[in-house]
Amino acid sequence: SGECPVERIAGNSRPVHGHSAAMSHASTFLLLGGAGGIGAATARRLVSAGHRVVLAGRSAAPMEALATELGAAVLATHVA
């Protein structure tokens, strides 16, 4: 259906990609480019919904700051 899974996880009532039930257990999400912008906002929503987050990207300092804020893990890497 092209809808964002994060919207469903965060409590939106619309189904995600044909699934009718929301995730009822904590999951771990790997976010590439999670240090800022949409990635950081997504990380915050996932953590607030009770999920674990691993932030991955090249910018170690911003990822470390966000990881400290959220209690997330960091994977510094170059994604090409």
Short mmCIF file of N, CA, C and O in Angstrom, two decimals:
data_model
loop_
_atom_site.label_atom_id
_atom_site.label_comp_id
_atom_site.label_asym_id
_atom_site.label_seq_id
_atom_site.Cartn_x
_atom_site.Cartn_y
_atom_site.Cartn_z
N SER A 1 0.80 -1.20 0.00
CA SER A 1 0.00 0.00 0.00
C SER A 1 0.84 1.26 0.00
O SER A 1 0.32 2.34 -0.10
N GLY A 2 2.19 1.15 0.18
CA GLY A 2 3.08 2.30 0.12
C GLY A 2 3.09 3.16 1.36
O GLY A 2 3.62 4.25 1.35
N GLU A 3 2.50 2.71 2.45
CA GLU A 3 2.46 3.50 3.67
C GLU A 3 3.71 3.23 4.51
O GLU A 3 4.34 2.20 4.39
N CYS A 4 4.04 4.14 5.38
CA CYS A 4 5.23 4.05 6.20
C CYS A 4 5.03 3.13 7.39
O CYS A 4 4.13 3.35 8.19
N PRO A 5 5.88 2.10 7.57
CA PRO A 5 5.74 1.20 8.72
C PRO A 5 5.83 1.93 10.05
O PRO A 5 5.20 1.55 11.02
N VAL A 6 6.63 3.01 10.11
CA VAL A 6 6.78 3.75 11.36
C VAL A 6 5.44 4.32 11.81
O VAL A 6 5.12 4.35 12.98
N GLU A 7 4.62 4.78 10.86
CA GLU A 7 3.30 5.30 11.22
C GLU A 7 2.48 4.24 11.92
O GLU A 7 1.78 4.51 12.88
N ARG A 8 2.54 3.01 11.44
CA ARG A 8 1.77 1.92 12.04
C ARG A 8 2.31 1.59 13.43
O ARG A 8 1.56 1.41 14.37
N ILE A 9 3.62 1.53 13.55
CA ILE A 9 4.24 1.20 14.83
C ILE A 9 3.90 2.25 15.87
O ILE A 9 3.65 1.95 17.02
N ALA A 10 3.87 3.50 15.45
CA ALA A 10 3.61 4.60 16.37
C ALA A 10 2.13 4.73 16.73
O ALA A 10 1.74 5.61 17.47
N GLY A 11 1.29 3.84 16.23
CA GLY A 11 -0.09 3.84 16.64
C GLY A 11 -1.09 4.29 15.61
O GLY A 11 -2.27 4.39 15.88
N ASN A 12 -0.65 4.57 14.40
CA ASN A 12 -1.57 4.95 13.35
C ASN A 12 -2.47 3.77 13.04
O ASN A 12 -2.05 2.63 13.03
N SER A 13 -3.73 4.03 12.75
CA SER A 13 -4.69 2.94 12.55
C SER A 13 -4.66 2.35 11.15
O SER A 13 -5.32 1.36 10.89
N ARG A 14 -3.90 2.94 10.23
CA ARG A 14 -3.85 2.40 8.87
C ARG A 14 -2.95 1.18 8.81
O ARG A 14 -1.92 1.13 9.47
N PRO A 15 -3.30 0.18 7.99
CA PRO A 15 -2.42 -0.98 7.84
C PRO A 15 -1.15 -0.62 7.09
O PRO A 15 -1.12 0.34 6.33
N VAL A 16 -0.08 -1.38 7.31
CA VAL A 16 1.19 -1.15 6.66
C VAL A 16 1.49 -2.32 5.74
O VAL A 16 1.53 -3.46 6.16
N HIS A 17 1.65 -2.03 4.46
CA HIS A 17 2.01 -3.03 3.46
C HIS A 17 1.15 -4.29 3.58
O HIS A 17 1.64 -5.40 3.57
N GLY A 18 -0.14 -4.10 3.76
CA GLY A 18 -1.07 -5.21 3.79
C GLY A 18 -1.23 -5.89 5.13
O GLY A 18 -2.02 -6.80 5.26
N HIS A 19 -0.48 -5.47 6.13
CA HIS A 19 -0.60 -6.09 7.45
C HIS A 19 -1.71 -5.41 8.23
O HIS A 19 -1.83 -4.21 8.23
N SER A 20 -2.53 -6.20 8.91
CA SER A 20 -3.66 -5.62 9.62
C SER A 20 -3.39 -5.44 11.11
O SER A 20 -4.14 -4.78 11.80
N ALA A 21 -2.34 -6.05 11.64
CA ALA A 21 -2.07 -5.95 13.07
C ALA A 21 -0.77 -5.18 13.30
O ALA A 21 0.20 -5.37 12.59
N ALA A 22 -0.76 -4.32 14.31
CA ALA A 22 0.45 -3.59 14.67
C ALA A 22 1.41 -4.53 15.39
O ALA A 22 1.00 -5.54 15.93
N MET A 23 2.70 -4.17 15.37
CA MET A 23 3.67 -4.97 16.12
C MET A 23 3.35 -4.84 17.60
O MET A 23 3.23 -3.75 18.12
N SER A 24 3.24 -5.95 18.28
CA SER A 24 2.90 -5.91 19.69
C SER A 24 4.11 -6.19 20.57
O SER A 24 4.01 -6.18 21.78
N HIS A 25 5.26 -6.47 19.99
CA HIS A 25 6.47 -6.74 20.75
C HIS A 25 7.57 -5.80 20.27
O HIS A 25 7.51 -5.27 19.17
N ALA A 26 8.57 -5.60 21.13
CA ALA A 26 9.67 -4.72 20.78
C ALA A 26 10.50 -5.35 19.67
O ALA A 26 10.77 -6.54 19.68
N SER A 27 10.90 -4.55 18.73
CA SER A 27 11.76 -4.97 17.63
C SER A 27 13.00 -4.10 17.64
O SER A 27 13.02 -3.04 18.25
N THR A 28 14.03 -4.55 16.94
CA THR A 28 15.24 -3.75 16.79
C THR A 28 15.31 -3.27 15.35
O THR A 28 15.16 -4.06 14.42
N PHE A 29 15.52 -1.97 15.17
CA PHE A 29 15.58 -1.35 13.85
C PHE A 29 16.97 -0.79 13.60
O PHE A 29 17.55 -0.14 14.48
N LEU A 30 17.51 -1.04 12.41
CA LEU A 30 18.77 -0.46 11.97
C LEU A 30 18.43 0.71 11.06
O LEU A 30 17.78 0.54 10.03
N LEU A 31 18.86 1.91 11.46
CA LEU A 31 18.57 3.12 10.68
C LEU A 31 19.86 3.63 10.04
O LEU A 31 20.78 4.05 10.74
N LEU A 32 19.92 3.58 8.72
CA LEU A 32 21.06 4.12 8.00
C LEU A 32 20.85 5.62 7.85
O LEU A 32 19.79 6.07 7.46
N GLY A 33 21.88 6.40 8.17
CA GLY A 33 21.74 7.85 8.11
C GLY A 33 20.86 8.37 9.22
O GLY A 33 20.12 9.32 9.04
N GLY A 34 20.94 7.72 10.38
CA GLY A 34 20.05 8.06 11.48
C GLY A 34 20.50 9.21 12.36
O GLY A 34 19.89 9.46 13.39
N ALA A 35 21.54 9.93 11.97
CA ALA A 35 22.09 10.97 12.84
C ALA A 35 21.29 12.26 12.83
O ALA A 35 21.36 13.05 13.77
N GLY A 36 20.53 12.52 11.80
CA GLY A 36 19.80 13.79 11.74
C GLY A 36 18.61 13.71 10.82
O GLY A 36 18.36 12.68 10.18
N GLY A 37 17.85 14.77 10.77
CA GLY A 37 16.72 14.87 9.85
C GLY A 37 15.68 13.78 10.05
O GLY A 37 15.27 13.48 11.17
N ILE A 38 15.29 13.16 8.94
CA ILE A 38 14.26 12.13 8.98
C ILE A 38 14.71 10.92 9.78
O ILE A 38 13.93 10.32 10.53
N GLY A 39 16.00 10.56 9.67
CA GLY A 39 16.51 9.42 10.43
C GLY A 39 16.40 9.62 11.92
O GLY A 39 15.99 8.72 12.66
N ALA A 40 16.76 10.81 12.41
CA ALA A 40 16.68 11.10 13.84
C ALA A 40 15.24 11.13 14.31
O ALA A 40 14.91 10.61 15.39
N ALA A 41 14.36 11.72 13.50
CA ALA A 41 12.93 11.76 13.86
C ALA A 41 12.36 10.35 13.91
O ALA A 41 11.58 10.01 14.81
N THR A 42 12.76 9.51 12.96
CA THR A 42 12.29 8.12 12.95
C THR A 42 12.80 7.38 14.17
O THR A 42 12.05 6.64 14.82
N ALA A 43 14.06 7.59 14.51
CA ALA A 43 14.63 6.94 15.69
C ALA A 43 13.87 7.34 16.95
O ALA A 43 13.54 6.49 17.78
N ARG A 44 13.56 8.61 17.08
CA ARG A 44 12.82 9.08 18.26
C ARG A 44 11.43 8.43 18.34
O ARG A 44 10.98 8.03 19.41
N ARG A 45 10.75 8.33 17.22
CA ARG A 45 9.41 7.72 17.21
C ARG A 45 9.48 6.24 17.55
O ARG A 45 8.64 5.73 18.28
N LEU A 46 10.46 5.55 17.00
CA LEU A 46 10.60 4.12 17.28
C LEU A 46 10.89 3.87 18.76
O LEU A 46 10.28 3.01 19.38
N VAL A 47 11.83 4.65 19.32
CA VAL A 47 12.16 4.49 20.74
C VAL A 47 10.96 4.83 21.61
O VAL A 47 10.66 4.12 22.56
N SER A 48 10.22 5.87 21.26
CA SER A 48 9.05 6.24 22.06
C SER A 48 7.97 5.17 21.99
O SER A 48 7.14 5.06 22.90
N ALA A 49 7.99 4.36 20.92
CA ALA A 49 7.03 3.27 20.79
C ALA A 49 7.54 1.98 21.43
O ALA A 49 6.89 0.94 21.33
N GLY A 50 8.71 2.04 22.08
CA GLY A 50 9.22 0.89 22.82
C GLY A 50 10.17 -0.01 22.05
O GLY A 50 10.48 -1.11 22.51
N HIS A 51 10.65 0.43 20.91
CA HIS A 51 11.55 -0.38 20.10
C HIS A 51 13.00 0.00 20.35
O HIS A 51 13.30 1.08 20.83
N ARG A 52 13.91 -0.92 20.01
CA ARG A 52 15.34 -0.66 20.10
C ARG A 52 15.82 -0.15 18.75
O ARG A 52 15.31 -0.56 17.71
N VAL A 53 16.85 0.73 18.79
CA VAL A 53 17.34 1.35 17.56
C VAL A 53 18.86 1.24 17.52
O VAL A 53 19.54 1.45 18.53
N VAL A 54 19.38 0.92 16.33
CA VAL A 54 20.81 0.99 16.05
C VAL A 54 20.97 2.04 14.96
O VAL A 54 20.38 1.94 13.89
N LEU A 55 21.76 3.08 15.26
CA LEU A 55 22.01 4.16 14.31
C LEU A 55 23.27 3.84 13.53
O LEU A 55 24.30 3.49 14.12
N ALA A 56 23.21 3.92 12.21
CA ALA A 56 24.37 3.64 11.37
C ALA A 56 24.60 4.79 10.41
O ALA A 56 23.66 5.35 9.87
N GLY A 57 25.87 5.13 10.21
CA GLY A 57 26.21 6.19 9.27
C GLY A 57 27.64 6.64 9.45
O GLY A 57 28.40 6.07 10.23
N ARG A 58 28.02 7.69 8.71
CA ARG A 58 29.39 8.18 8.72
C ARG A 58 29.65 9.21 9.80
O ARG A 58 30.78 9.38 10.24
N SER A 59 28.66 9.95 10.23
CA SER A 59 28.83 11.06 11.16
C SER A 59 28.78 10.57 12.59
O SER A 59 27.72 10.56 13.22
N ALA A 60 29.93 10.17 13.13
CA ALA A 60 29.98 9.54 14.44
C ALA A 60 29.51 10.48 15.57
O ALA A 60 28.74 10.05 16.43
N ALA A 61 29.95 11.72 15.58
CA ALA A 61 29.61 12.63 16.68
C ALA A 61 28.10 12.86 16.80
O ALA A 61 27.53 12.71 17.90
N PRO A 62 27.38 13.21 15.72
CA PRO A 62 25.93 13.38 15.85
C PRO A 62 25.22 12.09 16.24
O PRO A 62 24.25 12.12 17.00
N MET A 63 25.70 10.95 15.73
CA MET A 63 25.06 9.67 16.10
C MET A 63 25.26 9.37 17.57
O MET A 63 24.35 8.90 18.24
N GLU A 64 26.46 9.64 18.08
CA GLU A 64 26.74 9.40 19.50
C GLU A 64 25.83 10.27 20.38
O GLU A 64 25.30 9.80 21.38
N ALA A 65 25.64 11.53 19.98
CA ALA A 65 24.78 12.43 20.76
C ALA A 65 23.34 11.92 20.78
O ALA A 65 22.69 11.87 21.83
N LEU A 66 22.82 11.52 19.61
CA LEU A 66 21.46 11.00 19.55
C LEU A 66 21.34 9.68 20.28
O LEU A 66 20.36 9.43 20.97
N ALA A 67 22.35 8.83 20.16
CA ALA A 67 22.34 7.53 20.84
C ALA A 67 22.29 7.72 22.35
O ALA A 67 21.57 7.01 23.06
N THR A 68 23.03 8.70 22.85
CA THR A 68 23.01 9.00 24.28
C THR A 68 21.62 9.46 24.70
O THR A 68 21.08 9.03 25.73
N GLU A 69 21.02 10.32 23.90
CA GLU A 69 19.67 10.82 24.19
C GLU A 69 18.64 9.69 24.23
O GLU A 69 17.77 9.66 25.10
N LEU A 70 18.76 8.76 23.29
CA LEU A 70 17.74 7.72 23.12
C LEU A 70 18.07 6.38 23.78
O LEU A 70 17.21 5.51 23.84
N GLY A 71 19.31 6.20 24.20
CA GLY A 71 19.72 4.90 24.70
C GLY A 71 19.88 3.91 23.55
O GLY A 71 19.63 2.71 23.69
N ALA A 72 20.28 4.40 22.39
CA ALA A 72 20.43 3.58 21.19
C ALA A 72 21.89 3.14 21.03
O ALA A 72 22.78 3.67 21.67
N ALA A 73 22.10 2.17 20.16
CA ALA A 73 23.44 1.72 19.81
C ALA A 73 23.90 2.46 18.56
O ALA A 73 23.08 2.97 17.81
N VAL A 74 25.21 2.49 18.33
CA VAL A 74 25.78 3.18 17.18
C VAL A 74 26.68 2.23 16.39
O VAL A 74 27.45 1.48 16.97
N LEU A 75 26.57 2.30 15.08
CA LEU A 75 27.43 1.55 14.17
C LEU A 75 27.99 2.56 13.18
O LEU A 75 27.29 2.98 12.26
N ALA A 76 29.24 3.02 13.41
CA ALA A 76 29.85 3.99 12.50
C ALA A 76 30.35 3.25 11.28
O ALA A 76 31.14 2.31 11.38
N THR A 77 29.87 3.64 10.11
CA THR A 77 30.22 2.94 8.88
C THR A 77 30.05 3.86 7.69
O THR A 77 29.37 4.87 7.76
N HIS A 78 30.67 3.49 6.60
CA HIS A 78 30.47 4.20 5.33
C HIS A 78 29.57 3.32 4.48
O HIS A 78 29.92 2.20 4.15
N VAL A 79 28.38 3.81 4.17
CA VAL A 79 27.43 3.05 3.38
C VAL A 79 27.48 3.58 1.96
O VAL A 79 27.17 4.73 1.71
N ALA A 80 27.91 2.74 1.04
CA ALA A 80 28.04 3.18 -0.35
C ALA A 80 27.05 2.45 -1.24
O ALA A 80 26.63 1.38 -1.00
#
